[in-house]
C-alpha cells in the first residue's frame, strides 16, 4: 500500500506564528534546523524544505512541511498559482500578513494586496485543487461594538482609577466590561488595516466556503518583535512606562495557537479522505481579558517572581527545555527573567494612560484601535471537543496543552520557557 503523505505549506514562515508552528512540531522532537530555516533554494521548493519524521504519526503515513517566507514565496506575485502548483500542498496555513497597523493608513494598497487579495487567490487555488486552507485573521476586524465601553469608568483621569491599586484590584475594574465578542458580532473595523483583514476574510470565504478563518488577538511569543519582549526589555531600562489602559482585549500566546493548529492538522492527516476539518470563521484567544496596562503589570509581576522559570500552577505544564536545534530557530530578542538575570529598574513605575494621551506622547498619527476586542473562543472549543478523540493518542504524552488556559497562565508558560532556553 502506498504511504499516505500530507504536505503542509506554511506561508509567512519567518513571522511570529510561522516560527511558533515550526517550534511546536508535536511528532518530531528532533529535526534538522537547516531544513526549517526557510532559506529554501528557489530551484528546490519542496525537496529543500520537506521534513519527513522518522516515526510517522500513523503507520504507513508521513507528513511533509514546506515553510516559506516572503522571499521564497511572494503571495502578491502574478505567478502565485503556478508556484502553488509546484509545491502542491494538501493544506496551506496562511500566516503571511501586512501587520503594520499605523503604516497601513498611508499604504492601503499594500495592506489590501497581502491581507485581502492574496488570501482570495490562495482560496481559489485550494478550492480548485481540493486543498484545505487555514487563514489567520485579527480582532481588529471589530470596531467599538459596544460603544465607548470604558468612558464612564475611566473618565479623563486614569491615574486616579488605577494609580494606587494592585493588578488584581484593577483587574476587577473590568467586571462591568461587556461579554467577549463572538463570530456573529458585527464587524466594523476602525482602521484601514482592520478593513483589509475583514476584506480578506470575506473574499476568502466567498471564494472557498470550505476554508477556515481563525481570528486571534494580541499575539506574543519568544519570536520576533512583540509586546511581551518589548515590555520585558523596557522594564529593565526605564524608570517609568506609560501604557494604554482604555483598550481591552485578550493576550494570546502564539505557541498555544500553533499547538491548536497542529491538533487540527493531525486530525486532517488521519482522516480517510482529505477534507476540511472545520470551515468558516472561528475565534481563538486565551481565556479572560485585560487592558494593555494590566498586561504590562502582569508581565512585570511574573518576571519578578522567584519561580519565574517553573510552572505557575498544576494547570499549566512546564515547557520542555529547548533543544539546540530549536534554539537555532529562536529569536535573538532577550527577555530578562531570574534564569536570564537583569533586574527590573528599581522603582519602575507603570502608569495608565488613555489612548489619546498615548498618541500625544508619540507625537505622530496613530490608526484607531477598538476599545474592546476580547474574543469568545467557545464555538471553536465546542467544535474541537466534538471531534473524534482517536487522533489525540498520536500526541506525545508529555506534549503540553496550553490551548484553553487563561492569558495569565499562558504568559507564565512563555516566560518559563524563555528562562529555560536562555534566549539571547
PDB file of C-alpha atoms in Angstrom, residues 94-275:
ATOM      1  CA  UNK A  94      -1.520  31.314   5.704  1.00  0.00           C
ATOM      2  CA  UNK A  95       0.469  33.200   8.357  1.00  0.00           C
ATOM      3  CA  UNK A  96       1.539  35.924   5.927  1.00  0.00           C
ATOM      4  CA  UNK A  97       0.053  39.353   6.589  1.00  0.00           C
ATOM      5  CA  UNK A  98       0.639  43.081   6.381  1.00  0.00           C
ATOM      6  CA  UNK A  99       0.660  43.813  10.119  1.00  0.00           C
ATOM      7  CA  UNK A 100       1.876  47.428  10.233  1.00  0.00           C
ATOM      8  CA  UNK A 101      -1.362  48.870  11.607  1.00  0.00           C
ATOM      9  CA  UNK A 102      -0.310  52.522  11.536  1.00  0.00           C
ATOM     10  CA  UNK A 103       1.580  52.308   8.232  1.00  0.00           C
ATOM     11  CA  UNK A 104      -1.496  50.841   6.537  1.00  0.00           C
ATOM     12  CA  UNK A 105      -3.201  54.220   6.941  1.00  0.00           C
ATOM     13  CA  UNK A 106      -0.744  55.579   4.381  1.00  0.00           C
ATOM     14  CA  UNK A 107      -0.371  52.446   2.244  1.00  0.00           C
ATOM     15  CA  UNK A 108      -3.761  50.828   1.906  1.00  0.00           C
ATOM     16  CA  UNK A 109      -2.834  49.297  -1.458  1.00  0.00           C
ATOM     17  CA  UNK A 110      -0.034  47.237   0.104  1.00  0.00           C
ATOM     18  CA  UNK A 111      -2.262  46.165   3.010  1.00  0.00           C
ATOM     19  CA  UNK A 112      -5.053  45.107   0.646  1.00  0.00           C
ATOM     20  CA  UNK A 113      -2.669  43.216  -1.632  1.00  0.00           C
ATOM     21  CA  UNK A 114      -1.382  40.961   1.158  1.00  0.00           C
ATOM     22  CA  UNK A 115      -4.356  40.909   3.532  1.00  0.00           C
ATOM     23  CA  UNK A 116      -7.270  40.690   1.073  1.00  0.00           C
ATOM     24  CA  UNK A 117      -6.206  39.848  -2.477  1.00  0.00           C
ATOM     25  CA  UNK A 118      -3.624  37.180  -1.543  1.00  0.00           C
ATOM     26  CA  UNK A 119      -5.985  35.183   0.742  1.00  0.00           C
ATOM     27  CA  UNK A 120      -8.601  35.203  -2.025  1.00  0.00           C
ATOM     28  CA  UNK A 121      -6.080  33.834  -4.535  1.00  0.00           C
ATOM     29  CA  UNK A 122      -4.994  31.145  -2.061  1.00  0.00           C
ATOM     30  CA  UNK A 123      -8.642  30.246  -1.502  1.00  0.00           C
ATOM     31  CA  UNK A 124      -9.313  29.894  -5.225  1.00  0.00           C
ATOM     32  CA  UNK A 125      -6.291  27.627  -5.725  1.00  0.00           C
ATOM     33  CA  UNK A 126      -7.225  25.480  -2.719  1.00  0.00           C
ATOM     34  CA  UNK A 127     -10.820  25.106  -3.923  1.00  0.00           C
ATOM     35  CA  UNK A 128      -9.664  24.093  -7.401  1.00  0.00           C
ATOM     36  CA  UNK A 129      -7.115  21.599  -6.079  1.00  0.00           C
ATOM     37  CA  UNK A 130      -9.135  20.228  -3.170  1.00  0.00           C
ATOM     38  CA  UNK A 131      -6.683  21.536  -0.556  1.00  0.00           C
ATOM     39  CA  UNK A 132      -7.636  22.869   2.877  1.00  0.00           C
ATOM     40  CA  UNK A 133      -6.789  26.498   3.693  1.00  0.00           C
ATOM     41  CA  UNK A 134      -6.314  27.847   7.232  1.00  0.00           C
ATOM     42  CA  UNK A 135      -6.101  31.645   7.307  1.00  0.00           C
ATOM     43  CA  UNK A 136      -5.165  33.788  10.310  1.00  0.00           C
ATOM     44  CA  UNK A 137      -7.129  36.980  10.932  1.00  0.00           C
ATOM     45  CA  UNK A 138      -7.351  39.635  13.624  1.00  0.00           C
ATOM     46  CA  UNK A 139      -9.551  41.103  16.347  1.00  0.00           C
ATOM     47  CA  UNK A 140      -9.088  44.454  14.571  1.00  0.00           C
ATOM     48  CA  UNK A 141     -11.945  43.494  12.228  1.00  0.00           C
ATOM     49  CA  UNK A 142     -14.165  44.752  15.049  1.00  0.00           C
ATOM     50  CA  UNK A 143     -14.911  48.378  15.833  1.00  0.00           C
ATOM     51  CA  UNK A 144     -16.402  49.678  19.041  1.00  0.00           C
ATOM     52  CA  UNK A 145     -19.195  47.117  19.102  1.00  0.00           C
ATOM     53  CA  UNK A 146     -20.454  48.292  22.494  1.00  0.00           C
ATOM     54  CA  UNK A 147     -19.721  51.975  22.006  1.00  0.00           C
ATOM     55  CA  UNK A 148     -17.378  53.849  24.338  1.00  0.00           C
ATOM     56  CA  UNK A 149     -17.220  50.952  26.782  1.00  0.00           C
ATOM     57  CA  UNK A 150     -14.929  52.437  29.409  1.00  0.00           C
ATOM     58  CA  UNK A 151     -15.590  56.143  29.034  1.00  0.00           C
ATOM     59  CA  UNK A 152     -17.764  56.405  32.119  1.00  0.00           C
ATOM     60  CA  UNK A 153     -15.482  54.162  34.176  1.00  0.00           C
ATOM     61  CA  UNK A 154     -12.122  55.688  33.373  1.00  0.00           C
ATOM     62  CA  UNK A 155     -13.147  59.263  32.689  1.00  0.00           C
ATOM     63  CA  UNK A 156     -10.213  61.521  31.945  1.00  0.00           C
ATOM     64  CA  UNK A 157      -8.110  60.637  34.980  1.00  0.00           C
ATOM     65  CA  UNK A 158      -6.956  57.069  34.568  1.00  0.00           C
ATOM     66  CA  UNK A 159      -4.307  57.575  37.220  1.00  0.00           C
ATOM     67  CA  UNK A 160      -6.921  58.114  39.902  1.00  0.00           C
ATOM     68  CA  UNK A 161      -8.594  54.853  38.900  1.00  0.00           C
ATOM     69  CA  UNK A 162      -5.517  52.635  38.699  1.00  0.00           C
ATOM     70  CA  UNK A 163      -2.685  54.518  40.300  1.00  0.00           C
ATOM     71  CA  UNK A 164      -2.874  53.077  43.823  1.00  0.00           C
ATOM     72  CA  UNK A 165      -4.409  49.665  43.286  1.00  0.00           C
ATOM     73  CA  UNK A 166      -2.860  46.285  42.693  1.00  0.00           C
ATOM     74  CA  UNK A 167      -3.079  44.314  39.489  1.00  0.00           C
ATOM     75  CA  UNK A 168      -5.834  42.118  40.910  1.00  0.00           C
ATOM     76  CA  UNK A 169      -7.843  45.059  42.145  1.00  0.00           C
ATOM     77  CA  UNK A 170      -7.527  46.896  38.861  1.00  0.00           C
ATOM     78  CA  UNK A 171      -8.473  43.731  37.017  1.00  0.00           C
ATOM     79  CA  UNK A 172     -11.754  43.862  38.908  1.00  0.00           C
ATOM     80  CA  UNK A 173     -12.433  47.198  37.242  1.00  0.00           C
ATOM     81  CA  UNK A 174     -13.209  45.123  34.135  1.00  0.00           C
ATOM     82  CA  UNK A 175     -16.085  43.453  35.942  1.00  0.00           C
ATOM     83  CA  UNK A 176     -18.583  45.648  34.112  1.00  0.00           C
ATOM     84  CA  UNK A 177     -16.998  45.034  30.721  1.00  0.00           C
ATOM     85  CA  UNK A 178     -19.328  43.564  28.091  1.00  0.00           C
ATOM     86  CA  UNK A 179     -19.261  39.936  27.038  1.00  0.00           C
ATOM     87  CA  UNK A 180     -16.468  38.734  24.810  1.00  0.00           C
ATOM     88  CA  UNK A 181     -17.103  39.073  21.085  1.00  0.00           C
ATOM     89  CA  UNK A 182     -18.480  36.122  19.131  1.00  0.00           C
ATOM     90  CA  UNK A 183     -18.211  35.262  15.463  1.00  0.00           C
ATOM     91  CA  UNK A 184     -21.726  36.635  14.885  1.00  0.00           C
ATOM     92  CA  UNK A 185     -20.991  40.129  16.194  1.00  0.00           C
ATOM     93  CA  UNK A 186     -20.979  42.919  13.636  1.00  0.00           C
ATOM     94  CA  UNK A 187     -17.577  43.771  12.174  1.00  0.00           C
ATOM     95  CA  UNK A 188     -16.997  47.488  11.666  1.00  0.00           C
ATOM     96  CA  UNK A 189     -13.204  47.968  11.586  1.00  0.00           C
ATOM     97  CA  UNK A 190     -11.928  51.385  12.593  1.00  0.00           C
ATOM     98  CA  UNK A 191      -8.571  51.243  10.800  1.00  0.00           C
ATOM     99  CA  UNK A 192      -7.567  50.603   7.206  1.00  0.00           C
ATOM    100  CA  UNK A 193      -5.572  47.622   8.477  1.00  0.00           C
ATOM    101  CA  UNK A 194      -8.746  46.212  10.044  1.00  0.00           C
ATOM    102  CA  UNK A 195     -10.658  46.858   6.842  1.00  0.00           C
ATOM    103  CA  UNK A 196      -8.050  44.947   4.834  1.00  0.00           C
ATOM    104  CA  UNK A 197      -8.226  41.967   7.225  1.00  0.00           C
ATOM    105  CA  UNK A 198     -12.033  41.891   7.079  1.00  0.00           C
ATOM    106  CA  UNK A 199     -11.956  42.124   3.285  1.00  0.00           C
ATOM    107  CA  UNK A 200      -9.571  39.161   3.278  1.00  0.00           C
ATOM    108  CA  UNK A 201     -11.931  37.071   5.397  1.00  0.00           C
ATOM    109  CA  UNK A 202     -14.932  37.895   3.243  1.00  0.00           C
ATOM    110  CA  UNK A 203     -13.222  37.371  -0.102  1.00  0.00           C
ATOM    111  CA  UNK A 204     -11.574  34.135   1.055  1.00  0.00           C
ATOM    112  CA  UNK A 205     -14.768  32.523   2.364  1.00  0.00           C
ATOM    113  CA  UNK A 206     -16.764  33.640  -0.679  1.00  0.00           C
ATOM    114  CA  UNK A 207     -14.162  32.031  -2.969  1.00  0.00           C
ATOM    115  CA  UNK A 208     -13.828  28.908  -0.807  1.00  0.00           C
ATOM    116  CA  UNK A 209     -16.511  28.224   1.832  1.00  0.00           C
ATOM    117  CA  UNK A 210     -14.564  25.148   2.942  1.00  0.00           C
ATOM    118  CA  UNK A 211     -11.654  27.259   4.213  1.00  0.00           C
ATOM    119  CA  UNK A 212     -11.071  28.024   7.889  1.00  0.00           C
ATOM    120  CA  UNK A 213     -10.529  31.552   9.211  1.00  0.00           C
ATOM    121  CA  UNK A 214      -9.047  31.782  12.714  1.00  0.00           C
ATOM    122  CA  UNK A 215      -9.362  35.214  14.291  1.00  0.00           C
ATOM    123  CA  UNK A 216      -6.922  35.794  17.120  1.00  0.00           C
ATOM    124  CA  UNK A 217      -5.732  38.732  19.219  1.00  0.00           C
ATOM    125  CA  UNK A 218      -2.697  40.366  20.818  1.00  0.00           C
ATOM    126  CA  UNK A 219      -0.236  37.626  19.809  1.00  0.00           C
ATOM    127  CA  UNK A 220       3.099  37.376  21.597  1.00  0.00           C
ATOM    128  CA  UNK A 221       5.860  34.769  21.813  1.00  0.00           C
ATOM    129  CA  UNK A 222       9.600  34.277  22.189  1.00  0.00           C
ATOM    130  CA  UNK A 223       9.968  35.084  18.488  1.00  0.00           C
ATOM    131  CA  UNK A 224      10.348  38.325  16.602  1.00  0.00           C
ATOM    132  CA  UNK A 225       9.157  41.640  17.993  1.00  0.00           C
ATOM    133  CA  UNK A 226       6.072  41.723  20.195  1.00  0.00           C
ATOM    134  CA  UNK A 227       4.587  43.395  23.262  1.00  0.00           C
ATOM    135  CA  UNK A 228       5.913  40.972  25.889  1.00  0.00           C
ATOM    136  CA  UNK A 229       9.501  41.066  24.619  1.00  0.00           C
ATOM    137  CA  UNK A 230       9.372  44.853  24.295  1.00  0.00           C
ATOM    138  CA  UNK A 231       7.919  45.428  27.766  1.00  0.00           C
ATOM    139  CA  UNK A 232      10.363  42.930  29.283  1.00  0.00           C
ATOM    140  CA  UNK A 233      13.225  44.978  27.865  1.00  0.00           C
ATOM    141  CA  UNK A 234      11.791  48.394  28.738  1.00  0.00           C
ATOM    142  CA  UNK A 235      11.116  47.339  32.325  1.00  0.00           C
ATOM    143  CA  UNK A 236      14.890  46.971  32.742  1.00  0.00           C
ATOM    144  CA  UNK A 237      15.743  50.256  31.045  1.00  0.00           C
ATOM    145  CA  UNK A 238      13.259  52.940  32.089  1.00  0.00           C
ATOM    146  CA  UNK A 239      12.107  54.438  35.389  1.00  0.00           C
ATOM    147  CA  UNK A 240       8.532  54.782  34.100  1.00  0.00           C
ATOM    148  CA  UNK A 241       6.342  53.156  31.467  1.00  0.00           C
ATOM    149  CA  UNK A 242       3.121  54.799  30.326  1.00  0.00           C
ATOM    150  CA  UNK A 243       0.755  52.171  28.962  1.00  0.00           C
ATOM    151  CA  UNK A 244      -2.697  52.402  27.392  1.00  0.00           C
ATOM    152  CA  UNK A 245      -5.464  51.395  29.805  1.00  0.00           C
ATOM    153  CA  UNK A 246      -8.620  52.032  27.782  1.00  0.00           C
ATOM    154  CA  UNK A 247      -8.116  49.314  25.164  1.00  0.00           C
ATOM    155  CA  UNK A 248      -9.161  45.865  26.345  1.00  0.00           C
ATOM    156  CA  UNK A 249      -8.601  42.542  24.630  1.00  0.00           C
ATOM    157  CA  UNK A 250      -7.069  39.118  25.170  1.00  0.00           C
ATOM    158  CA  UNK A 251      -3.300  38.486  25.054  1.00  0.00           C
ATOM    159  CA  UNK A 252      -2.682  35.178  23.282  1.00  0.00           C
ATOM    160  CA  UNK A 253       0.468  33.078  23.244  1.00  0.00           C
ATOM    161  CA  UNK A 254       1.363  32.282  19.625  1.00  0.00           C
ATOM    162  CA  UNK A 255       2.646  28.846  20.631  1.00  0.00           C
ATOM    163  CA  UNK A 256      -0.756  27.926  22.091  1.00  0.00           C
ATOM    164  CA  UNK A 257      -2.345  28.886  18.776  1.00  0.00           C
ATOM    165  CA  UNK A 258       0.323  26.853  16.972  1.00  0.00           C
ATOM    166  CA  UNK A 259      -0.491  23.755  19.031  1.00  0.00           C
ATOM    167  CA  UNK A 260      -4.194  24.176  18.330  1.00  0.00           C
ATOM    168  CA  UNK A 261      -3.447  24.305  14.596  1.00  0.00           C
ATOM    169  CA  UNK A 262      -1.266  21.185  14.806  1.00  0.00           C
ATOM    170  CA  UNK A 263      -4.076  19.319  16.542  1.00  0.00           C
ATOM    171  CA  UNK A 264      -6.400  20.200  13.668  1.00  0.00           C
ATOM    172  CA  UNK A 265      -3.764  19.135  11.152  1.00  0.00           C
ATOM    173  CA  UNK A 266      -3.152  15.775  12.826  1.00  0.00           C
ATOM    174  CA  UNK A 267      -6.859  15.013  12.552  1.00  0.00           C
ATOM    175  CA  UNK A 268      -6.851  16.129   8.903  1.00  0.00           C
ATOM    176  CA  UNK A 269      -3.926  13.776   8.236  1.00  0.00           C
ATOM    177  CA  UNK A 270      -5.650  10.815   9.888  1.00  0.00           C
ATOM    178  CA  UNK A 271      -8.989  11.220   8.115  1.00  0.00           C
ATOM    179  CA  UNK A 272      -9.672   8.589   5.452  1.00  0.00           C
ATOM    180  CA  UNK A 273     -10.457  11.346   2.955  1.00  0.00           C
ATOM    181  CA  UNK A 274      -8.568  14.618   2.929  1.00  0.00           C
ATOM    182  CA  UNK A 275     -11.250  17.212   3.507  1.00  0.00           C
TER     183      UNK A 275
END
